[in-house]
Amino acid sequence: MLVLAELRARWAGFLAAFLAVVVGTALITAVLAVRDAAAPAVQPRLAAAGALVLPPRAVDLDGSPADRVPWSEGEAVELMSALRAAAVPGEAVADRAFYAQAFRDGRPVDDENAAEAGHGWSGTALGGYRLRDGRAPAGPGEVAVAAALGVPVGGRLTVNLTAGRAEFTVSGTVDGPGYWFDDRTAAVRAPGVRAIGLVGPAGVADAGVADAARRAVGGRAEVVTGAGRAEIQPRPLAHRRFLATQLLAAVGLLALFTTAFVVAATLALHTALRRRDLGLLRLIGADPRRIRRMLLGEAAAVGLLGSAAGGALGLAVAPLLARLLLRLDAAPPDLAVRFGAGPPLLAAAVGVGVSALAARTSGRSAARVAPMDALLESRDADRRTGRLRLGCGLAALAAGAACAVATATATAEDRVTASITATAVLITAAALLAPVLIGALARAATGPLLRLRPAWPLLLRGELTASARRTAAVAAPVIAAVGFAVLIGGTAETMRAAYPAGQAQQLAGQRIVTDDGTPGTTDEAAAANPVGRAALPVRAFVRAADGATTAIDVLGSRDPALDRPGQAVLGRTLAQRLGVRAGQDYGVRLADGATVPVRIADVLPDDPARGAFVMSRAEVRAHDPAALGDDIFVPADARATAVPGTAVHDAERYALDDYATDARLTDALAALLIAVATGYGALAAANGAAAAAHARRRDHAVLATVGGTRRQLLALAARETAVTVGLGAALGLLAALPPLAATASGLSQAAGTQVGPHLHLPTLAVAVLGSLLTAVAAGVLTTWRGLGN
């Protein structure tokens, strides 16, 4: 009852914490709901397969799970024979997928799944597809296509494959998507087998089929059923899911940190300003344990109510977030949010837990205050920064510096998360050390003003330095808002300066043949441009120094210095991680399941343009007929030729187009994160300014009795709040600069050109002015109401 009474009496003081929990849990709920919706789903072309038999999994260079190692044709036939010999119910079908895309009027037909749209005819059974008209393809010159494509049986169709365009006769139409070739032709185009599908007979449970298959294959393969079949994903779709995961992780991380930061700062300030009331409770017999329980109960109630409202709001916002990701091409096209209890419940646990933790932290010192000391003026009773806070602040500062250094060497995929983490740690350090720094900063900021004739600069300096901890509490959310705004806006601006300029500089004078409506370049495009770099990127599998089967990226090159069958050239870093050296014989397993012996011809300094593991393009193509080529870079003294499905650009146009997609994603993510950080900061700054002004109402009354006018007192409140926001903005800027500089250093290495950190001044202005206007308005309004009473 005491908790409810306190909430009713002091609802205004808890309002900012309540709203912070609402917004935080709403964002976390929306992020979790969209993340669940973006989880891989079973592909329609595998829907009729009750179980999939999958090859063993390799690991990445860091030891994390990676691609599965495709079986060779012989290994797949042996496994299917073992399944039949063990009388596994149903039919075993080898799943093959390769690039196939129809052309009409010289232009590719839009198909975002074209990279894996080609299949063998027997694969129709895995999706439950049926002939709608005609017959199955009977030879290499025939193909069955989706009825929706609108090509009649017997018609001629141009289909683009990795070798280039070819004419096929349509033998039949199917009620599902894709291009279906006879099994022999499909085995030539995709000799490696990534999965064997099991289509059980009617009336036999999938679990029974899977159990029988496990007994037949033993430890040679893994058998999955149900949702486990979703592991087979087209690469473009998997890339979109990866982008969605990265964007959602960044939003969720920022929402979690900002919620915890704002709630902790708000409750700490609110508790500090209630020292008189808490002292009265101590005086009438309340022990510290009861006061801690009361504060904990208040915070839990605020967290529970805020989480309930935030969970409902998050479920309403989730479809909007999903549509945003779809518009940015950063989510799979089948993304559909499904409402469930999991996301809001998990978000509610976070909201209540953050509130309770904040209350426990702020309530420890408040509950230990002696009754008579607590009955004194409700302001900073201890102006000194506690040893624990000082130690934690210094530790956070050291950790933030280490995180900033790590940001400079982070990969492109991890750089955004690393920089946000470094900034969050440095913002925490700035907030913890603010009481120590505020005094010096306040004296520096007000020093020039003391030369003015009015007395208010002296009053302002005295208030800021005498109540350093209260001033720090008001400045804390501004530190967070400005810090994140500077980092995120600056990162986007630095990337905009680094990538196009650096790439254009590296490619100056060259002409680039790039895909236009297709997922990559073909051998036809490479043959039309015989001079220049035409890399063929593939995934391959090798034995690392510890004996683990490791997935790596291999580049097939036609550069005369590198196009040497039976040999490979490695970058120094990869060679060290694999434990190989020049002159060593090494086995490389490629997509067809064959292990190709190569001699390590040379180990060279790392060069991203060359590649870390380079083999002969012809040799790579012989073992991976399904791989699509990279863009073709034609030197200035040679002619660049575009074949249908490609376009030719100069270096500047290519650099701008190449960055355009990344820029769209980066700008959208930056805008979303800046809105979250700035909104939180403005909300908490307004609450802190209002609470601080309310705590100074007795000071204002004293000033009024000695001749201070209402206008003067309101101006003093506005100036004090403005200076506090300015100090917070300065600390936020200082906290963001090291991670931003580290990000610029990493971008310089990636882009191959020197670039320094760039500030996005409009973003900085929005963050500072947003916090300033809301805080000044709240402080002046609270002061005005106090004077009116």
PDB file of C-alpha atoms in Angstrom, residues 230-478:
ATOM      1  CA  ALA A 230      14.985 -24.498 -43.211  1.00  0.00           C
ATOM      2  CA  GLU A 231      18.761 -24.754 -43.073  1.00  0.00           C
ATOM      3  CA  ILE A 232      18.800 -25.011 -46.871  1.00  0.00           C
ATOM      4  CA  GLN A 233      18.476 -21.384 -47.951  1.00  0.00           C
ATOM      5  CA  PRO A 234      19.312 -19.588 -51.213  1.00  0.00           C
ATOM      6  CA  ARG A 235      22.375 -17.392 -50.736  1.00  0.00           C
ATOM      7  CA  PRO A 236      20.575 -14.107 -51.629  1.00  0.00           C
ATOM      8  CA  LEU A 237      17.843 -14.940 -49.128  1.00  0.00           C
ATOM      9  CA  ALA A 238      20.381 -15.861 -46.460  1.00  0.00           C
ATOM     10  CA  HIS A 239      22.171 -12.543 -47.095  1.00  0.00           C
ATOM     11  CA  ARG A 240      18.944 -10.615 -46.576  1.00  0.00           C
ATOM     12  CA  ARG A 241      18.291 -12.453 -43.337  1.00  0.00           C
ATOM     13  CA  PHE A 242      21.813 -11.574 -42.240  1.00  0.00           C
ATOM     14  CA  LEU A 243      21.192  -7.876 -42.998  1.00  0.00           C
ATOM     15  CA  ALA A 244      17.908  -7.963 -41.091  1.00  0.00           C
ATOM     16  CA  THR A 245      19.618  -9.598 -38.119  1.00  0.00           C
ATOM     17  CA  GLN A 246      22.380  -6.977 -38.095  1.00  0.00           C
ATOM     18  CA  LEU A 247      19.942  -4.049 -38.288  1.00  0.00           C
ATOM     19  CA  LEU A 248      17.677  -5.479 -35.607  1.00  0.00           C
ATOM     20  CA  ALA A 249      20.631  -6.236 -33.353  1.00  0.00           C
ATOM     21  CA  ALA A 250      21.845  -2.633 -33.607  1.00  0.00           C
ATOM     22  CA  VAL A 251      18.389  -1.234 -32.800  1.00  0.00           C
ATOM     23  CA  GLY A 252      17.874  -3.692 -29.941  1.00  0.00           C
ATOM     24  CA  LEU A 253      21.306  -3.034 -28.446  1.00  0.00           C
ATOM     25  CA  LEU A 254      20.778   0.725 -28.500  1.00  0.00           C
ATOM     26  CA  ALA A 255      17.245   0.422 -27.092  1.00  0.00           C
ATOM     27  CA  LEU A 256      18.447  -1.810 -24.260  1.00  0.00           C
ATOM     28  CA  PHE A 257      21.378   0.403 -23.293  1.00  0.00           C
ATOM     29  CA  THR A 258      19.446   3.660 -23.582  1.00  0.00           C
ATOM     30  CA  THR A 259      16.519   2.315 -21.589  1.00  0.00           C
ATOM     31  CA  ALA A 260      18.798   1.115 -18.810  1.00  0.00           C
ATOM     32  CA  PHE A 261      20.773   4.359 -18.873  1.00  0.00           C
ATOM     33  CA  VAL A 262      17.750   6.675 -18.810  1.00  0.00           C
ATOM     34  CA  VAL A 263      15.828   4.680 -16.212  1.00  0.00           C
ATOM     35  CA  ALA A 264      18.880   4.475 -13.950  1.00  0.00           C
ATOM     36  CA  ALA A 265      19.599   8.214 -14.253  1.00  0.00           C
ATOM     37  CA  THR A 266      15.951   9.156 -13.693  1.00  0.00           C
ATOM     38  CA  LEU A 267      15.402   6.952 -10.657  1.00  0.00           C
ATOM     39  CA  ALA A 268      18.742   7.969  -9.160  1.00  0.00           C
ATOM     40  CA  LEU A 269      17.846  11.651  -9.453  1.00  0.00           C
ATOM     41  CA  HIS A 270      14.325  11.077  -8.165  1.00  0.00           C
ATOM     42  CA  THR A 271      15.616   9.130  -5.163  1.00  0.00           C
ATOM     43  CA  ALA A 272      18.270  11.728  -4.365  1.00  0.00           C
ATOM     44  CA  LEU A 273      15.651  14.481  -4.332  1.00  0.00           C
ATOM     45  CA  ARG A 274      13.507  12.520  -1.825  1.00  0.00           C
ATOM     46  CA  ARG A 275      16.121  12.459   0.918  1.00  0.00           C
ATOM     47  CA  ARG A 276      13.946  14.561   3.226  1.00  0.00           C
ATOM     48  CA  ASP A 277      10.989  12.166   2.918  1.00  0.00           C
ATOM     49  CA  LEU A 278      13.172   9.091   3.267  1.00  0.00           C
ATOM     50  CA  GLY A 279      14.757  10.618   6.344  1.00  0.00           C
ATOM     51  CA  LEU A 280      11.310  11.155   7.840  1.00  0.00           C
ATOM     52  CA  LEU A 281      10.534   7.467   7.305  1.00  0.00           C
ATOM     53  CA  ARG A 282      13.804   6.570   9.008  1.00  0.00           C
ATOM     54  CA  LEU A 283      12.946   8.914  11.896  1.00  0.00           C
ATOM     55  CA  ILE A 284       9.606   7.195  12.595  1.00  0.00           C
ATOM     56  CA  GLY A 285      11.183   3.747  12.652  1.00  0.00           C
ATOM     57  CA  ALA A 286      11.565   2.485   9.090  1.00  0.00           C
ATOM     58  CA  ASP A 287      14.767   0.474   8.792  1.00  0.00           C
ATOM     59  CA  PRO A 288      17.001   0.557   5.692  1.00  0.00           C
ATOM     60  CA  ARG A 289      15.680  -2.790   4.503  1.00  0.00           C
ATOM     61  CA  ARG A 290      12.099  -1.513   4.424  1.00  0.00           C
ATOM     62  CA  ILE A 291      13.119   1.626   2.522  1.00  0.00           C
ATOM     63  CA  ARG A 292      14.985  -0.470  -0.035  1.00  0.00           C
ATOM     64  CA  ARG A 293      11.912  -2.675  -0.420  1.00  0.00           C
ATOM     65  CA  MET A 294       9.736   0.388  -0.926  1.00  0.00           C
ATOM     66  CA  LEU A 295      12.032   1.824  -3.591  1.00  0.00           C
ATOM     67  CA  LEU A 296      12.321  -1.564  -5.239  1.00  0.00           C
ATOM     68  CA  GLY A 297       8.548  -1.989  -5.236  1.00  0.00           C
ATOM     69  CA  GLU A 298       8.035   1.446  -6.784  1.00  0.00           C
ATOM     70  CA  ALA A 299      10.520   0.702  -9.550  1.00  0.00           C
ATOM     71  CA  ALA A 300       9.033  -2.747 -10.172  1.00  0.00           C
ATOM     72  CA  ALA A 301       5.551  -1.231 -10.417  1.00  0.00           C
ATOM     73  CA  VAL A 302       6.801   1.415 -12.864  1.00  0.00           C
ATOM     74  CA  GLY A 303       8.604  -1.272 -14.876  1.00  0.00           C
ATOM     75  CA  LEU A 304       5.572  -3.574 -14.901  1.00  0.00           C
ATOM     76  CA  LEU A 305       3.115  -0.863 -15.964  1.00  0.00           C
ATOM     77  CA  GLY A 306       5.541   0.518 -18.553  1.00  0.00           C
ATOM     78  CA  SER A 307       6.267  -2.951 -19.909  1.00  0.00           C
ATOM     79  CA  ALA A 308       2.574  -3.745 -20.279  1.00  0.00           C
ATOM     80  CA  ALA A 309       1.986  -0.585 -22.290  1.00  0.00           C
ATOM     81  CA  GLY A 310       5.253  -0.985 -24.200  1.00  0.00           C
ATOM     82  CA  GLY A 311       4.550  -4.596 -25.126  1.00  0.00           C
ATOM     83  CA  ALA A 312       1.204  -3.685 -26.687  1.00  0.00           C
ATOM     84  CA  LEU A 313       2.773  -0.726 -28.472  1.00  0.00           C
ATOM     85  CA  GLY A 314       5.647  -2.901 -29.715  1.00  0.00           C
ATOM     86  CA  LEU A 315       3.277  -5.437 -31.270  1.00  0.00           C
ATOM     87  CA  ALA A 316       1.572  -2.576 -33.096  1.00  0.00           C
ATOM     88  CA  VAL A 317       4.911  -1.160 -34.293  1.00  0.00           C
ATOM     89  CA  ALA A 318       6.401  -4.501 -35.406  1.00  0.00           C
ATOM     90  CA  PRO A 319       4.614  -4.608 -38.807  1.00  0.00           C
ATOM     91  CA  LEU A 320       5.846  -1.066 -39.525  1.00  0.00           C
ATOM     92  CA  LEU A 321       9.419  -2.098 -38.740  1.00  0.00           C
ATOM     93  CA  ALA A 322       9.025  -5.156 -40.973  1.00  0.00           C
ATOM     94  CA  ARG A 323       7.751  -3.001 -43.862  1.00  0.00           C
ATOM     95  CA  LEU A 324      10.712  -0.649 -43.406  1.00  0.00           C
ATOM     96  CA  LEU A 325      13.163  -3.550 -43.703  1.00  0.00           C
ATOM     97  CA  LEU A 326      11.363  -4.838 -46.793  1.00  0.00           C
ATOM     98  CA  ARG A 327      11.525  -1.417 -48.470  1.00  0.00           C
ATOM     99  CA  LEU A 328      15.270  -1.386 -47.789  1.00  0.00           C
ATOM    100  CA  ASP A 329      15.705  -4.897 -49.273  1.00  0.00           C
ATOM    101  CA  ALA A 330      17.139  -5.869 -45.897  1.00  0.00           C
ATOM    102  CA  ALA A 331      14.703  -8.680 -45.155  1.00  0.00           C
ATOM    103  CA  PRO A 332      13.469 -11.807 -46.943  1.00  0.00           C
ATOM    104  CA  PRO A 333      10.447 -11.142 -49.177  1.00  0.00           C
ATOM    105  CA  ASP A 334       8.332 -13.655 -47.264  1.00  0.00           C
ATOM    106  CA  LEU A 335       8.731 -11.683 -44.022  1.00  0.00           C
ATOM    107  CA  ALA A 336       5.412 -11.676 -42.171  1.00  0.00           C
ATOM    108  CA  VAL A 337       5.090 -10.756 -38.488  1.00  0.00           C
ATOM    109  CA  ARG A 338       3.252 -13.294 -36.390  1.00  0.00           C
ATOM    110  CA  PHE A 339       2.028 -12.125 -33.017  1.00  0.00           C
ATOM    111  CA  GLY A 340       2.950 -14.235 -30.029  1.00  0.00           C
ATOM    112  CA  ALA A 341       3.425 -13.906 -26.297  1.00  0.00           C
ATOM    113  CA  GLY A 342       7.182 -14.486 -26.367  1.00  0.00           C
ATOM    114  CA  PRO A 343       8.487 -11.057 -27.492  1.00  0.00           C
ATOM    115  CA  PRO A 344       6.367  -8.893 -25.119  1.00  0.00           C
ATOM    116  CA  LEU A 345       7.024 -11.203 -22.171  1.00  0.00           C
ATOM    117  CA  LEU A 346      10.772 -11.147 -22.751  1.00  0.00           C
ATOM    118  CA  ALA A 347      10.691  -7.378 -23.217  1.00  0.00           C
ATOM    119  CA  ALA A 348       8.655  -7.043 -20.013  1.00  0.00           C
ATOM    120  CA  ALA A 349      11.266  -9.063 -18.135  1.00  0.00           C
ATOM    121  CA  VAL A 350      13.895  -6.665 -19.444  1.00  0.00           C
ATOM    122  CA  GLY A 351      11.830  -3.596 -18.470  1.00  0.00           C
ATOM    123  CA  VAL A 352      11.084  -4.801 -14.956  1.00  0.00           C
ATOM    124  CA  GLY A 353      14.631  -6.062 -14.469  1.00  0.00           C
ATOM    125  CA  VAL A 354      16.191  -2.780 -15.596  1.00  0.00           C
ATOM    126  CA  SER A 355      13.881  -0.782 -13.317  1.00  0.00           C
ATOM    127  CA  ALA A 356      14.536  -3.031 -10.328  1.00  0.00           C
ATOM    128  CA  LEU A 357      18.297  -2.964 -10.864  1.00  0.00           C
ATOM    129  CA  ALA A 358      18.269   0.818 -11.142  1.00  0.00           C
ATOM    130  CA  ALA A 359      16.228   1.128  -7.953  1.00  0.00           C
ATOM    131  CA  ARG A 360      18.490  -1.275  -6.102  1.00  0.00           C
ATOM    132  CA  THR A 361      21.559   0.733  -7.101  1.00  0.00           C
ATOM    133  CA  SER A 362      20.120   4.126  -6.168  1.00  0.00           C
ATOM    134  CA  GLY A 363      18.381   2.819  -3.041  1.00  0.00           C
ATOM    135  CA  ARG A 364      21.499   1.415  -1.393  1.00  0.00           C
ATOM    136  CA  SER A 365      22.929   4.803  -0.500  1.00  0.00           C
ATOM    137  CA  ALA A 366      19.543   6.415   0.175  1.00  0.00           C
ATOM    138  CA  ALA A 367      18.560   3.733   2.687  1.00  0.00           C
ATOM    139  CA  ARG A 368      21.800   4.160   4.657  1.00  0.00           C
ATOM    140  CA  VAL A 369      21.407   7.906   5.278  1.00  0.00           C
ATOM    141  CA  ALA A 370      21.145   8.871   8.955  1.00  0.00           C
ATOM    142  CA  PRO A 371      17.675  10.252   9.845  1.00  0.00           C
ATOM    143  CA  MET A 372      18.907  13.660  11.018  1.00  0.00           C
ATOM    144  CA  ASP A 373      21.161  14.111   7.968  1.00  0.00           C
ATOM    145  CA  ALA A 374      18.324  13.237   5.663  1.00  0.00           C
ATOM    146  CA  LEU A 375      16.123  15.945   7.213  1.00  0.00           C
ATOM    147  CA  LEU A 376      18.525  18.609   5.946  1.00  0.00           C
ATOM    148  CA  GLU A 377      18.053  20.430   2.654  1.00  0.00           C
ATOM    149  CA  SER A 378      17.193  18.009  -0.120  1.00  0.00           C
ATOM    150  CA  ARG A 379      20.222  18.497  -2.301  1.00  0.00           C
ATOM    151  CA  ASP A 380      23.615  16.824  -2.676  1.00  0.00           C
ATOM    152  CA  ALA A 381      24.320  15.632   0.858  1.00  0.00           C
ATOM    153  CA  ASP A 382      27.676  14.248  -0.195  1.00  0.00           C
ATOM    154  CA  ARG A 383      29.316  16.344  -2.843  1.00  0.00           C
ATOM    155  CA  ARG A 384      32.212  14.009  -3.125  1.00  0.00           C
ATOM    156  CA  THR A 385      32.121  11.230  -5.663  1.00  0.00           C
ATOM    157  CA  GLY A 386      32.142   7.858  -3.918  1.00  0.00           C
ATOM    158  CA  ARG A 387      35.122   5.583  -4.352  1.00  0.00           C
ATOM    159  CA  LEU A 388      32.980   2.853  -5.923  1.00  0.00           C
ATOM    160  CA  ARG A 389      31.551   5.245  -8.514  1.00  0.00           C
ATOM    161  CA  LEU A 390      34.972   6.703  -9.248  1.00  0.00           C
ATOM    162  CA  GLY A 391      36.511   3.250  -9.591  1.00  0.00           C
ATOM    163  CA  CYS A 392      33.719   2.041 -11.854  1.00  0.00           C
ATOM    164  CA  GLY A 393      34.044   5.185 -13.969  1.00  0.00           C
ATOM    165  CA  LEU A 394      37.782   4.715 -14.441  1.00  0.00           C
ATOM    166  CA  ALA A 395      37.292   1.029 -15.233  1.00  0.00           C
ATOM    167  CA  ALA A 396      34.619   1.901 -17.801  1.00  0.00           C
ATOM    168  CA  LEU A 397      36.960   4.490 -19.304  1.00  0.00           C
ATOM    169  CA  ALA A 398      39.706   1.907 -19.717  1.00  0.00           C
ATOM    170  CA  ALA A 399      37.271  -0.644 -21.136  1.00  0.00           C
ATOM    171  CA  GLY A 400      35.878   1.941 -23.555  1.00  0.00           C
ATOM    172  CA  ALA A 401      39.352   2.769 -24.793  1.00  0.00           C
ATOM    173  CA  ALA A 402      40.029  -0.928 -25.384  1.00  0.00           C
ATOM    174  CA  CYS A 403      36.715  -1.303 -27.250  1.00  0.00           C
ATOM    175  CA  ALA A 404      37.577   1.713 -29.409  1.00  0.00           C
ATOM    176  CA  VAL A 405      40.894   0.119 -30.353  1.00  0.00           C
ATOM    177  CA  ALA A 406      39.076  -3.134 -31.185  1.00  0.00           C
ATOM    178  CA  THR A 407      36.662  -1.180 -33.413  1.00  0.00           C
ATOM    179  CA  ALA A 408      39.540  -0.119 -35.667  1.00  0.00           C
ATOM    180  CA  THR A 409      40.366  -3.764 -36.453  1.00  0.00           C
ATOM    181  CA  ALA A 410      36.789  -5.124 -36.561  1.00  0.00           C
ATOM    182  CA  THR A 411      35.424  -6.681 -39.737  1.00  0.00           C
ATOM    183  CA  ALA A 412      32.903  -4.807 -41.867  1.00  0.00           C
ATOM    184  CA  GLU A 413      30.098  -6.987 -40.469  1.00  0.00           C
ATOM    185  CA  ASP A 414      31.040  -6.254 -36.856  1.00  0.00           C
ATOM    186  CA  ARG A 415      32.186  -2.643 -37.135  1.00  0.00           C
ATOM    187  CA  VAL A 416      28.822  -0.979 -36.395  1.00  0.00           C
ATOM    188  CA  THR A 417      28.114  -3.172 -33.375  1.00  0.00           C
ATOM    189  CA  ALA A 418      31.677  -2.708 -32.095  1.00  0.00           C
ATOM    190  CA  SER A 419      31.510   1.090 -32.392  1.00  0.00           C
ATOM    191  CA  ILE A 420      28.117   1.237 -30.646  1.00  0.00           C
ATOM    192  CA  THR A 421      29.465  -0.953 -27.850  1.00  0.00           C
ATOM    193  CA  ALA A 422      32.570   1.232 -27.447  1.00  0.00           C
ATOM    194  CA  THR A 423      30.460   4.386 -27.362  1.00  0.00           C
ATOM    195  CA  ALA A 424      28.049   2.887 -24.829  1.00  0.00           C
ATOM    196  CA  VAL A 425      30.942   2.010 -22.514  1.00  0.00           C
ATOM    197  CA  LEU A 426      32.517   5.467 -22.872  1.00  0.00           C
ATOM    198  CA  ILE A 427      29.150   7.160 -22.286  1.00  0.00           C
ATOM    199  CA  THR A 428      28.792   5.115 -19.105  1.00  0.00           C
ATOM    200  CA  ALA A 429      32.270   6.238 -18.067  1.00  0.00           C
ATOM    201  CA  ALA A 430      31.412   9.877 -18.772  1.00  0.00           C
ATOM    202  CA  ALA A 431      28.202   9.627 -16.746  1.00  0.00           C
ATOM    203  CA  LEU A 432      29.963   7.989 -13.796  1.00  0.00           C
ATOM    204  CA  LEU A 433      32.794  10.526 -13.828  1.00  0.00           C
ATOM    205  CA  ALA A 434      30.527  13.504 -14.531  1.00  0.00           C
ATOM    206  CA  PRO A 435      30.376  14.701 -10.881  1.00  0.00           C
ATOM    207  CA  VAL A 436      34.161  14.994 -10.952  1.00  0.00           C
ATOM    208  CA  LEU A 437      34.250  16.683 -14.349  1.00  0.00           C
ATOM    209  CA  ILE A 438      31.203  18.934 -13.962  1.00  0.00           C
ATOM    210  CA  GLY A 439      32.865  21.273 -11.460  1.00  0.00           C
ATOM    211  CA  ALA A 440      35.876  21.955 -13.679  1.00  0.00           C
ATOM    212  CA  LEU A 441      33.749  22.274 -16.797  1.00  0.00           C
ATOM    213  CA  ALA A 442      31.276  24.575 -15.045  1.00  0.00           C
ATOM    214  CA  ARG A 443      34.067  26.852 -13.845  1.00  0.00           C
ATOM    215  CA  ALA A 444      35.525  26.938 -17.350  1.00  0.00           C
ATOM    216  CA  ALA A 445      32.138  27.657 -18.923  1.00  0.00           C
ATOM    217  CA  THR A 446      31.122  30.398 -16.473  1.00  0.00           C
ATOM    218  CA  GLY A 447      34.559  31.990 -16.053  1.00  0.00           C
ATOM    219  CA  PRO A 448      34.197  34.443 -18.935  1.00  0.00           C
ATOM    220  CA  LEU A 449      30.689  35.335 -17.726  1.00  0.00           C
ATOM    221  CA  LEU A 450      31.938  36.509 -14.319  1.00  0.00           C
ATOM    222  CA  ARG A 451      33.349  39.608 -15.975  1.00  0.00           C
ATOM    223  CA  LEU A 452      29.793  40.702 -16.736  1.00  0.00           C
ATOM    224  CA  ARG A 453      28.161  43.107 -14.389  1.00  0.00           C
ATOM    225  CA  PRO A 454      25.049  41.031 -13.477  1.00  0.00           C
ATOM    226  CA  ALA A 455      25.252  38.629 -10.532  1.00  0.00           C
ATOM    227  CA  TRP A 456      23.622  35.659 -12.226  1.00  0.00           C
ATOM    228  CA  PRO A 457      26.895  34.115 -13.524  1.00  0.00           C
ATOM    229  CA  LEU A 458      28.122  33.850  -9.935  1.00  0.00           C
ATOM    230  CA  LEU A 459      24.838  32.259  -8.824  1.00  0.00           C
ATOM    231  CA  LEU A 460      24.997  29.904 -11.791  1.00  0.00           C
ATOM    232  CA  ARG A 461      28.558  28.803 -11.022  1.00  0.00           C
ATOM    233  CA  GLY A 462      27.736  28.316  -7.360  1.00  0.00           C
ATOM    234  CA  GLU A 463      24.699  26.153  -8.079  1.00  0.00           C
ATOM    235  CA  LEU A 464      26.440  23.979 -10.683  1.00  0.00           C
ATOM    236  CA  THR A 465      29.512  23.330  -8.537  1.00  0.00           C
ATOM    237  CA  ALA A 466      27.659  22.971  -5.220  1.00  0.00           C
ATOM    238  CA  SER A 467      25.223  20.428  -6.682  1.00  0.00           C
ATOM    239  CA  ALA A 468      27.603  18.622  -9.012  1.00  0.00           C
ATOM    240  CA  ARG A 469      25.938  15.243  -8.618  1.00  0.00           C
ATOM    241  CA  ARG A 470      22.492  16.636  -9.354  1.00  0.00           C
ATOM    242  CA  THR A 471      23.874  18.525 -12.353  1.00  0.00           C
ATOM    243  CA  ALA A 472      25.562  15.318 -13.528  1.00  0.00           C
ATOM    244  CA  ALA A 473      22.273  13.438 -13.257  1.00  0.00           C
ATOM    245  CA  VAL A 474      20.558  16.033 -15.451  1.00  0.00           C
ATOM    246  CA  ALA A 475      23.441  15.970 -17.947  1.00  0.00           C
ATOM    247  CA  ALA A 476      23.652  12.152 -18.153  1.00  0.00           C
ATOM    248  CA  PRO A 477      20.865  11.611 -20.726  1.00  0.00           C
ATOM    249  CA  VAL A 478      22.266  14.442 -22.830  1.00  0.00           C
TER     250      VAL A 478
END
